[in-house]
Amino acid sequence: MQFMAAPLEDNSDSAFRSICHTYGADLTFTEMTHVIGLAKGNMGTLSKIEMLDDTPTVIQLAANKEMSLKKFLSKYQPPKQFKGINFNMGCPAPKVLNIGLGCALMKRIALTKKLVAIVKDYGYPCSLKIRLGMNKFEKEKKVYLNLIDAVDADYFIVHARYGTQTYAEPADFSIYPECVALGKTIIANGDIHTSEQVALLRDMGVQGVMIGRAAVHDPSIFNKLKGLPVPSVEKIKEEYVALAEKFNSRFKYRDNILKRIGTHAKLSGHVMG
Ligand SMILES: Cc1cc2nc3c(=O)[nH]c(=O)nc-3n(C[C@H](O)[C@H](O)[C@H](O)COP(=O)(O)O)c2cc1C
């Protein structure tokens, strides 16, 4: 089972990714970054994909323009800890949907295939992070299965909610067996925080779990779920602060993490259908 730290806007900088990796995250992700800004060489955008230590990191892109993707990749010099490109196809924020990104991409299978092929031409691993569709209707129509079946990505991170669902509604883990049955590598995401959930997902054939909010409250959750020892919350907090200093984390990022570390994560849990 692979343990992954989720991309989280205004949280997932080098310091957060590093502390998650120290405590068991096998793979970490940058927050969603617009490929157009990267292609233009915008310094603020480029800072979001900086990798300041050797934490294995995947760059998550918001992309729907082949030319921008090609331009960015032609200039990108990957460090050794770079572990590939992930396309965000699950963000349900109106400002993202309105420009044809995030969840709006889930039915654009031909475009997705082209984007994945461009990344693979560079020899980089390529994955998709998806939801179950934009709304309940699309979930029922199994838009997520069509996409997983059609696209030749290395793995698919499936957040088990549809776009219009809020975090107040539980994630629906019953969708995983049919995803796994397609013969693709499936990573589960949404409300995962217990070893019972990890065991359930493993039994379904899921090959990894991605953890977001629960990792902000407790960056050592990965080791806990692996059954490995972890230090006290105070020690983890101290280590995070030292990393945030070392890597010059922005105030907003530090604040988002420090106000949550050591507090209880309010998650909705999961349902089975
Ligand atoms: C503050 C915040 C920021 C997020 N930013 C991103 C992002 O940049 N890219 C992305 O794919 N998902 C983003 N997400 C969604 C998470 O990666 C994850 O899919 C979701 O929180 C469900 O996982 P969890 O229950 O483990 O938190 C964000 C979620 C939160 C709460």
mmCIF file of C-alpha atoms and ligand atoms in Angstrom:
data_model
loop_
_atom_site.group_PDB
_atom_site.id
_atom_site.type_symbol
_atom_site.label_atom_id
_atom_site.label_comp_id
_atom_site.label_asym_id
_atom_site.label_seq_id
_atom_site.Cartn_x
_atom_site.Cartn_y
_atom_site.Cartn_z
ATOM 1 C CA MET A 1 0.000 0.000 0.000
ATOM 2 C CA GLN A 2 1.364 3.420 -1.000
ATOM 3 C CA PHE A 3 0.707 6.330 1.367
ATOM 4 C CA MET A 4 0.384 9.728 -0.270
ATOM 5 C CA ALA A 5 0.041 13.247 1.139
ATOM 6 C CA ALA A 6 -2.680 15.090 -0.798
ATOM 7 C CA PRO A 7 -2.206 18.349 -2.674
ATOM 8 C CA LEU A 8 -3.635 21.117 -0.478
ATOM 9 C CA GLU A 9 -3.741 24.725 -1.648
ATOM 10 C CA ASP A 10 -1.980 27.095 0.779
ATOM 11 C CA ASN A 11 -0.594 24.133 2.780
ATOM 12 C CA SER A 12 1.470 21.791 0.572
ATOM 13 C CA ASP A 13 4.772 23.629 0.375
ATOM 14 C CA SER A 14 8.200 22.032 0.897
ATOM 15 C CA ALA A 15 7.932 22.201 4.718
ATOM 16 C CA PHE A 16 4.581 20.424 4.876
ATOM 17 C CA ARG A 17 5.550 17.858 2.266
ATOM 18 C CA SER A 18 8.793 17.190 4.107
ATOM 19 C CA ILE A 19 7.199 16.601 7.522
ATOM 20 C CA CYS A 20 4.648 14.250 5.933
ATOM 21 C CA HIS A 21 7.457 12.327 4.228
ATOM 22 C CA THR A 22 9.466 12.129 7.473
ATOM 23 C CA TYR A 23 6.447 10.476 9.093
ATOM 24 C CA GLY A 24 5.562 7.961 6.443
ATOM 25 C CA ALA A 25 4.155 9.614 3.298
ATOM 26 C CA ASP A 26 5.799 7.677 0.457
ATOM 27 C CA LEU A 27 4.804 10.313 -2.067
ATOM 28 C CA THR A 28 3.764 13.955 -1.740
ATOM 29 C CA PHE A 29 2.109 16.441 -4.104
ATOM 30 C CA THR A 30 2.469 20.157 -4.720
ATOM 31 C CA GLU A 31 -0.708 22.195 -4.526
ATOM 32 C CA MET A 32 -2.526 22.700 -7.843
ATOM 33 C CA THR A 33 -0.484 25.022 -10.039
ATOM 34 C CA HIS A 34 -1.619 26.601 -13.316
ATOM 35 C CA VAL A 35 0.491 25.398 -16.217
ATOM 36 C CA ILE A 36 0.047 28.721 -18.049
ATOM 37 C CA GLY A 37 1.873 30.581 -15.253
ATOM 38 C CA LEU A 38 4.610 27.946 -15.261
ATOM 39 C CA ALA A 39 4.961 28.112 -19.052
ATOM 40 C CA LYS A 40 5.284 31.906 -18.834
ATOM 41 C CA GLY A 41 7.992 31.575 -16.187
ATOM 42 C CA ASN A 42 5.953 33.524 -13.617
ATOM 43 C CA MET A 43 8.128 33.512 -10.468
ATOM 44 C CA GLY A 44 5.210 33.267 -8.016
ATOM 45 C CA THR A 45 3.814 30.278 -9.882
ATOM 46 C CA LEU A 46 7.213 28.612 -10.207
ATOM 47 C CA SER A 47 7.755 28.941 -6.434
ATOM 48 C CA LYS A 48 4.797 26.583 -5.898
ATOM 49 C CA ILE A 49 6.653 23.714 -7.559
ATOM 50 C CA GLU A 50 10.031 24.271 -5.891
ATOM 51 C CA MET A 51 11.392 21.151 -4.182
ATOM 52 C CA LEU A 52 13.696 22.323 -1.413
ATOM 53 C CA ASP A 53 14.725 18.962 0.000
ATOM 54 C CA ASP A 54 14.737 15.366 -1.201
ATOM 55 C CA THR A 55 11.058 14.617 -0.422
ATOM 56 C CA PRO A 56 9.563 12.636 -3.350
ATOM 57 C CA THR A 57 7.155 15.082 -4.961
ATOM 58 C CA VAL A 58 4.650 15.020 -7.806
ATOM 59 C CA ILE A 59 3.728 18.325 -9.451
ATOM 60 C CA GLN A 60 -0.008 18.811 -9.662
ATOM 61 C CA LEU A 61 -1.105 20.851 -12.652
ATOM 62 C CA ALA A 62 -4.255 22.624 -13.683
ATOM 63 C CA ALA A 63 -4.000 22.232 -17.445
ATOM 64 C CA ASN A 64 -6.240 22.162 -20.480
ATOM 65 C CA LYS A 65 -3.898 23.662 -23.087
ATOM 66 C CA GLU A 66 -1.499 21.323 -24.859
ATOM 67 C CA MET A 67 0.758 24.181 -25.971
ATOM 68 C CA SER A 68 1.278 25.515 -22.425
ATOM 69 C CA LEU A 69 2.005 22.025 -21.137
ATOM 70 C CA LYS A 70 4.554 21.444 -23.904
ATOM 71 C CA LYS A 71 6.160 24.828 -23.275
ATOM 72 C CA PHE A 72 6.464 24.212 -19.518
ATOM 73 C CA LEU A 73 7.852 20.704 -19.927
ATOM 74 C CA SER A 74 10.355 21.802 -22.555
ATOM 75 C CA LYS A 75 11.874 24.211 -20.011
ATOM 76 C CA TYR A 76 11.503 22.139 -16.839
ATOM 77 C CA GLN A 77 14.682 20.639 -15.405
ATOM 78 C CA PRO A 78 13.411 17.953 -13.036
ATOM 79 C CA PRO A 79 15.363 17.414 -9.813
ATOM 80 C CA LYS A 80 15.848 13.797 -8.733
ATOM 81 C CA GLN A 81 13.005 13.980 -6.187
ATOM 82 C CA PHE A 82 10.504 14.894 -8.937
ATOM 83 C CA LYS A 83 8.139 11.942 -9.287
ATOM 84 C CA GLY A 84 5.938 12.975 -12.161
ATOM 85 C CA ILE A 85 2.953 15.052 -13.160
ATOM 86 C CA ASN A 86 -0.582 14.808 -11.817
ATOM 87 C CA PHE A 87 -3.504 16.498 -13.536
ATOM 88 C CA ASN A 88 -6.158 18.015 -11.321
ATOM 89 C CA MET A 89 -9.531 16.871 -12.637
ATOM 90 C CA GLY A 90 -11.431 17.090 -9.376
ATOM 91 C CA CYS A 91 -11.435 20.697 -8.179
ATOM 92 C CA PRO A 92 -15.072 21.865 -7.950
ATOM 93 C CA ALA A 93 -14.392 25.588 -7.225
ATOM 94 C CA PRO A 94 -16.467 27.806 -9.587
ATOM 95 C CA LYS A 95 -13.435 29.963 -10.525
ATOM 96 C CA VAL A 96 -11.671 26.784 -11.710
ATOM 97 C CA LEU A 97 -14.705 25.216 -13.443
ATOM 98 C CA ASN A 98 -15.494 28.484 -15.255
ATOM 99 C CA ILE A 99 -12.211 28.301 -17.141
ATOM 100 C CA GLY A 100 -12.697 24.642 -18.067
ATOM 101 C CA LEU A 101 -10.346 23.188 -15.445
ATOM 102 C CA GLY A 102 -10.683 20.816 -12.475
ATOM 103 C CA CYS A 103 -13.817 18.699 -12.478
ATOM 104 C CA ALA A 104 -14.891 20.270 -15.793
ATOM 105 C CA LEU A 105 -12.190 18.164 -17.479
ATOM 106 C CA MET A 106 -13.618 14.806 -16.440
ATOM 107 C CA LYS A 107 -15.630 14.308 -19.616
ATOM 108 C CA ARG A 108 -12.910 15.641 -21.939
ATOM 109 C CA ILE A 109 -11.391 12.251 -22.520
ATOM 110 C CA ALA A 110 -9.738 13.014 -25.883
ATOM 111 C CA LEU A 111 -7.990 16.079 -24.437
ATOM 112 C CA THR A 112 -6.943 14.169 -21.310
ATOM 113 C CA LYS A 113 -5.385 11.440 -23.446
ATOM 114 C CA LYS A 114 -3.359 14.072 -25.313
ATOM 115 C CA LEU A 115 -2.171 15.735 -22.089
ATOM 116 C CA VAL A 116 -1.116 12.388 -20.616
ATOM 117 C CA ALA A 117 0.696 11.439 -23.850
ATOM 118 C CA ILE A 118 2.678 14.720 -23.763
ATOM 119 C CA VAL A 119 3.892 13.971 -20.213
ATOM 120 C CA LYS A 120 4.713 10.371 -21.076
ATOM 121 C CA ASP A 121 6.761 11.513 -24.083
ATOM 122 C CA TYR A 122 9.161 13.000 -21.537
ATOM 123 C CA GLY A 123 9.302 9.652 -19.729
ATOM 124 C CA TYR A 124 7.661 11.112 -16.610
ATOM 125 C CA PRO A 125 5.064 9.198 -14.590
ATOM 126 C CA CYS A 126 1.619 10.700 -15.130
ATOM 127 C CA SER A 127 -1.475 10.407 -12.951
ATOM 128 C CA LEU A 128 -4.958 11.900 -12.702
ATOM 129 C CA LYS A 129 -6.755 13.092 -9.581
ATOM 130 C CA ILE A 130 -10.473 12.844 -10.181
ATOM 131 C CA ARG A 131 -13.854 12.913 -8.451
ATOM 132 C CA LEU A 132 -16.842 10.735 -9.409
ATOM 133 C CA GLY A 133 -18.158 13.283 -11.899
ATOM 134 C CA MET A 134 -19.522 16.786 -11.606
ATOM 135 C CA ASN A 135 -22.815 15.845 -9.964
ATOM 136 C CA LYS A 136 -24.987 12.929 -8.829
ATOM 137 C CA PHE A 137 -26.199 12.306 -12.381
ATOM 138 C CA GLU A 138 -22.639 11.989 -13.684
ATOM 139 C CA LYS A 139 -21.750 9.678 -10.799
ATOM 140 C CA GLU A 140 -24.732 7.479 -11.695
ATOM 141 C CA LYS A 141 -23.635 7.546 -15.348
ATOM 142 C CA LYS A 142 -20.215 6.375 -14.101
ATOM 143 C CA VAL A 143 -18.269 9.169 -15.757
ATOM 144 C CA TYR A 144 -15.278 8.233 -13.564
ATOM 145 C CA LEU A 145 -15.184 4.660 -14.923
ATOM 146 C CA ASN A 146 -15.271 5.873 -18.541
ATOM 147 C CA LEU A 147 -12.322 8.134 -17.857
ATOM 148 C CA ILE A 148 -10.264 5.544 -15.959
ATOM 149 C CA ASP A 149 -10.937 2.956 -18.636
ATOM 150 C CA ALA A 150 -10.038 5.221 -21.556
ATOM 151 C CA VAL A 151 -6.912 6.974 -20.304
ATOM 152 C CA ASP A 152 -3.491 5.372 -20.077
ATOM 153 C CA ALA A 153 -2.298 7.079 -16.883
ATOM 154 C CA ASP A 154 0.060 5.349 -14.427
ATOM 155 C CA TYR A 155 -2.431 5.668 -11.573
ATOM 156 C CA PHE A 156 -5.743 7.308 -10.773
ATOM 157 C CA ILE A 157 -6.435 9.041 -7.475
ATOM 158 C CA VAL A 158 -10.161 8.812 -6.960
ATOM 159 C CA HIS A 159 -11.709 11.202 -4.423
ATOM 160 C CA ALA A 160 -14.930 9.328 -3.686
ATOM 161 C CA ARG A 161 -17.307 12.270 -3.971
ATOM 162 C CA TYR A 162 -18.817 14.086 -6.927
ATOM 163 C CA GLY A 163 -18.104 17.744 -7.612
ATOM 164 C CA THR A 164 -21.174 19.282 -6.028
ATOM 165 C CA GLN A 165 -20.781 17.274 -2.801
ATOM 166 C CA THR A 166 -19.398 19.084 0.212
ATOM 167 C CA TYR A 167 -17.181 17.602 2.896
ATOM 168 C CA ALA A 168 -20.269 17.322 5.123
ATOM 169 C CA GLU A 169 -21.325 14.314 3.037
ATOM 170 C CA PRO A 170 -19.287 11.146 3.541
ATOM 171 C CA ALA A 171 -17.042 9.682 0.840
ATOM 172 C CA ASP A 172 -18.546 6.644 -0.922
ATOM 173 C CA PHE A 173 -16.006 3.804 -0.775
ATOM 174 C CA SER A 174 -18.345 1.382 -2.596
ATOM 175 C CA ILE A 175 -17.120 2.721 -5.950
ATOM 176 C CA TYR A 176 -13.593 1.335 -5.557
ATOM 177 C CA PRO A 177 -14.074 -2.338 -6.528
ATOM 178 C CA GLU A 178 -15.463 -1.372 -9.966
ATOM 179 C CA CYS A 179 -12.533 1.023 -10.489
ATOM 180 C CA VAL A 180 -10.041 -1.704 -9.531
ATOM 181 C CA ALA A 181 -11.845 -4.176 -11.833
ATOM 182 C CA LEU A 182 -10.741 -2.082 -14.822
ATOM 183 C CA GLY A 183 -7.206 -3.334 -14.169
ATOM 184 C CA LYS A 184 -5.809 0.133 -13.468
ATOM 185 C CA THR A 185 -3.866 1.321 -10.412
ATOM 186 C CA ILE A 186 -6.333 3.024 -8.080
ATOM 187 C CA ILE A 187 -5.492 5.282 -5.138
ATOM 188 C CA ALA A 188 -8.343 6.054 -2.730
ATOM 189 C CA ASN A 189 -8.968 9.515 -1.312
ATOM 190 C CA GLY A 190 -11.574 11.157 0.878
ATOM 191 C CA ASP A 191 -11.906 11.104 4.674
ATOM 192 C CA ILE A 192 -9.271 8.405 5.174
ATOM 193 C CA HIS A 193 -7.861 8.451 8.715
ATOM 194 C CA THR A 194 -8.115 4.971 10.295
ATOM 195 C CA SER A 195 -6.305 1.659 9.845
ATOM 196 C CA GLU A 196 -9.710 -0.051 9.482
ATOM 197 C CA GLN A 197 -10.394 2.097 6.417
ATOM 198 C CA VAL A 198 -6.957 1.293 5.003
ATOM 199 C CA ALA A 199 -7.569 -2.456 5.532
ATOM 200 C CA LEU A 200 -11.001 -2.211 3.872
ATOM 201 C CA LEU A 201 -9.539 -0.402 0.867
ATOM 202 C CA ARG A 202 -6.644 -2.863 0.617
ATOM 203 C CA ASP A 203 -9.131 -5.739 0.573
ATOM 204 C CA MET A 204 -10.909 -4.033 -2.320
ATOM 205 C CA GLY A 205 -7.671 -4.057 -4.336
ATOM 206 C CA VAL A 206 -6.880 -0.371 -3.962
ATOM 207 C CA GLN A 207 -3.109 0.161 -4.196
ATOM 208 C CA GLY A 208 -2.695 3.334 -2.220
ATOM 209 C CA VAL A 209 -4.372 5.905 -0.016
ATOM 210 C CA MET A 210 -4.084 9.663 -0.247
ATOM 211 C CA ILE A 211 -4.624 11.682 2.917
ATOM 212 C CA GLY A 212 -5.296 15.417 3.024
ATOM 213 C CA ARG A 213 -6.996 17.129 5.955
ATOM 214 C CA ALA A 214 -6.143 14.433 8.500
ATOM 215 C CA ALA A 215 -2.436 14.944 7.652
ATOM 216 C CA VAL A 216 -2.628 18.663 8.413
ATOM 217 C CA HIS A 217 -4.007 17.840 11.861
ATOM 218 C CA ASP A 218 -1.430 15.074 12.260
ATOM 219 C CA PRO A 219 1.456 14.843 9.753
ATOM 220 C CA SER A 220 2.523 11.561 11.428
ATOM 221 C CA ILE A 221 -0.742 9.848 10.420
ATOM 222 C CA PHE A 222 1.070 7.943 7.662
ATOM 223 C CA ASN A 223 3.381 6.160 10.112
ATOM 224 C CA LYS A 224 0.488 5.623 12.516
ATOM 225 C CA LEU A 225 -1.484 3.872 9.776
ATOM 226 C CA LYS A 226 1.605 1.823 8.900
ATOM 227 C CA GLY A 227 1.836 0.721 12.539
ATOM 228 C CA LEU A 228 5.144 2.553 13.051
ATOM 229 C CA PRO A 229 6.065 4.579 16.153
ATOM 230 C CA VAL A 230 5.590 8.371 16.150
ATOM 231 C CA PRO A 231 6.867 11.144 18.420
ATOM 232 C CA SER A 232 4.710 13.555 20.465
ATOM 233 C CA VAL A 233 2.638 16.304 18.837
ATOM 234 C CA GLU A 234 4.979 18.877 20.422
ATOM 235 C CA LYS A 235 7.991 17.302 18.730
ATOM 236 C CA ILE A 236 6.244 17.198 15.340
ATOM 237 C CA LYS A 237 5.167 20.833 15.725
ATOM 238 C CA GLU A 238 8.739 21.833 16.608
ATOM 239 C CA GLU A 239 10.069 19.978 13.574
ATOM 240 C CA TYR A 240 7.480 21.615 11.311
ATOM 241 C CA VAL A 241 8.358 25.097 12.593
ATOM 242 C CA ALA A 242 12.060 24.420 11.965
ATOM 243 C CA LEU A 243 11.296 23.269 8.397
ATOM 244 C CA ALA A 244 9.026 26.263 7.759
ATOM 245 C CA GLU A 245 11.889 28.549 8.886
ATOM 246 C CA LYS A 246 14.470 26.675 6.829
ATOM 247 C CA PHE A 247 12.364 26.750 3.669
ATOM 248 C CA ASN A 248 10.975 30.231 4.292
ATOM 249 C CA SER A 249 7.340 29.078 4.200
ATOM 250 C CA ARG A 250 4.809 31.807 3.577
ATOM 251 C CA PHE A 251 2.924 33.049 6.638
ATOM 252 C CA LYS A 252 -0.437 31.853 5.271
ATOM 253 C CA TYR A 253 0.909 28.294 4.891
ATOM 254 C CA ARG A 254 2.443 28.208 8.378
ATOM 255 C CA ASP A 255 -0.716 29.635 9.894
ATOM 256 C CA ASN A 256 -2.958 27.095 8.141
ATOM 257 C CA ILE A 257 -0.873 24.254 9.509
ATOM 258 C CA LEU A 258 0.004 25.539 12.980
ATOM 259 C CA LYS A 259 -3.588 26.295 13.842
ATOM 260 C CA ARG A 260 -4.541 22.688 13.032
ATOM 261 C CA ILE A 261 -1.591 20.485 14.062
ATOM 262 C CA GLY A 262 -2.514 18.546 17.182
ATOM 263 C CA THR A 263 -6.232 19.388 16.964
ATOM 264 C CA HIS A 264 -8.989 16.965 16.053
ATOM 265 C CA ALA A 265 -9.846 16.671 12.330
ATOM 266 C CA LYS A 266 -13.599 16.810 11.761
ATOM 267 C CA LEU A 267 -14.106 14.283 8.982
ATOM 268 C CA SER A 268 -17.393 12.814 7.792
ATOM 269 C CA GLY A 269 -16.125 9.234 7.490
ATOM 270 C CA HIS A 270 -17.239 7.000 4.647
ATOM 271 C CA VAL A 271 -20.268 5.054 3.446
ATOM 272 C CA MET A 272 -20.495 1.924 1.320
ATOM 273 C CA GLY A 273 -23.011 3.005 -1.313
HETATM 274 C C1 LIG B 1 -7.563 23.427 2.037
HETATM 275 C C2 LIG B 1 -7.664 22.442 0.912
HETATM 276 C C3 LIG B 1 -6.948 22.661 -0.251
HETATM 277 C C4 LIG B 1 -7.022 21.749 -1.312
HETATM 278 N N1 LIG B 1 -6.264 21.954 -2.431
HETATM 279 C C5 LIG B 1 -6.247 21.016 -3.422
HETATM 280 C C6 LIG B 1 -5.387 21.122 -4.539
HETATM 281 O O1 LIG B 1 -4.602 22.078 -4.685
HETATM 282 N N2 LIG B 1 -5.447 20.134 -5.476
HETATM 283 C C7 LIG B 1 -6.288 19.033 -5.343
HETATM 284 O O2 LIG B 1 -6.289 18.139 -6.195
HETATM 285 N N3 LIG B 1 -7.086 18.909 -4.289
HETATM 286 C C8 LIG B 1 -7.072 19.859 -3.320
HETATM 287 N N4 LIG B 1 -7.863 19.664 -2.222
HETATM 288 C C9 LIG B 1 -8.593 18.373 -2.068
HETATM 289 C C10 LIG B 1 -7.715 17.356 -1.333
HETATM 290 O O3 LIG B 1 -6.533 17.057 -2.031
HETATM 291 C C11 LIG B 1 -8.478 16.028 -1.075
HETATM 292 O O4 LIG B 1 -8.855 15.486 -2.311
HETATM 293 C C12 LIG B 1 -9.723 16.234 -0.235
HETATM 294 O O5 LIG B 1 -9.470 17.087 0.860
HETATM 295 C C13 LIG B 1 -10.247 14.889 0.297
HETATM 296 O O6 LIG B 1 -9.236 14.244 1.049
HETATM 297 P P1 LIG B 1 -9.198 14.283 2.672
HETATM 298 O O7 LIG B 1 -10.561 13.891 3.165
HETATM 299 O O8 LIG B 1 -8.117 13.330 3.043
HETATM 300 O O9 LIG B 1 -8.893 15.707 3.045
HETATM 301 C C14 LIG B 1 -7.850 20.593 -1.189
HETATM 302 C C15 LIG B 1 -8.582 20.381 -0.023
HETATM 303 C C16 LIG B 1 -8.500 21.286 1.028
HETATM 304 C C17 LIG B 1 -9.284 21.015 2.293
#
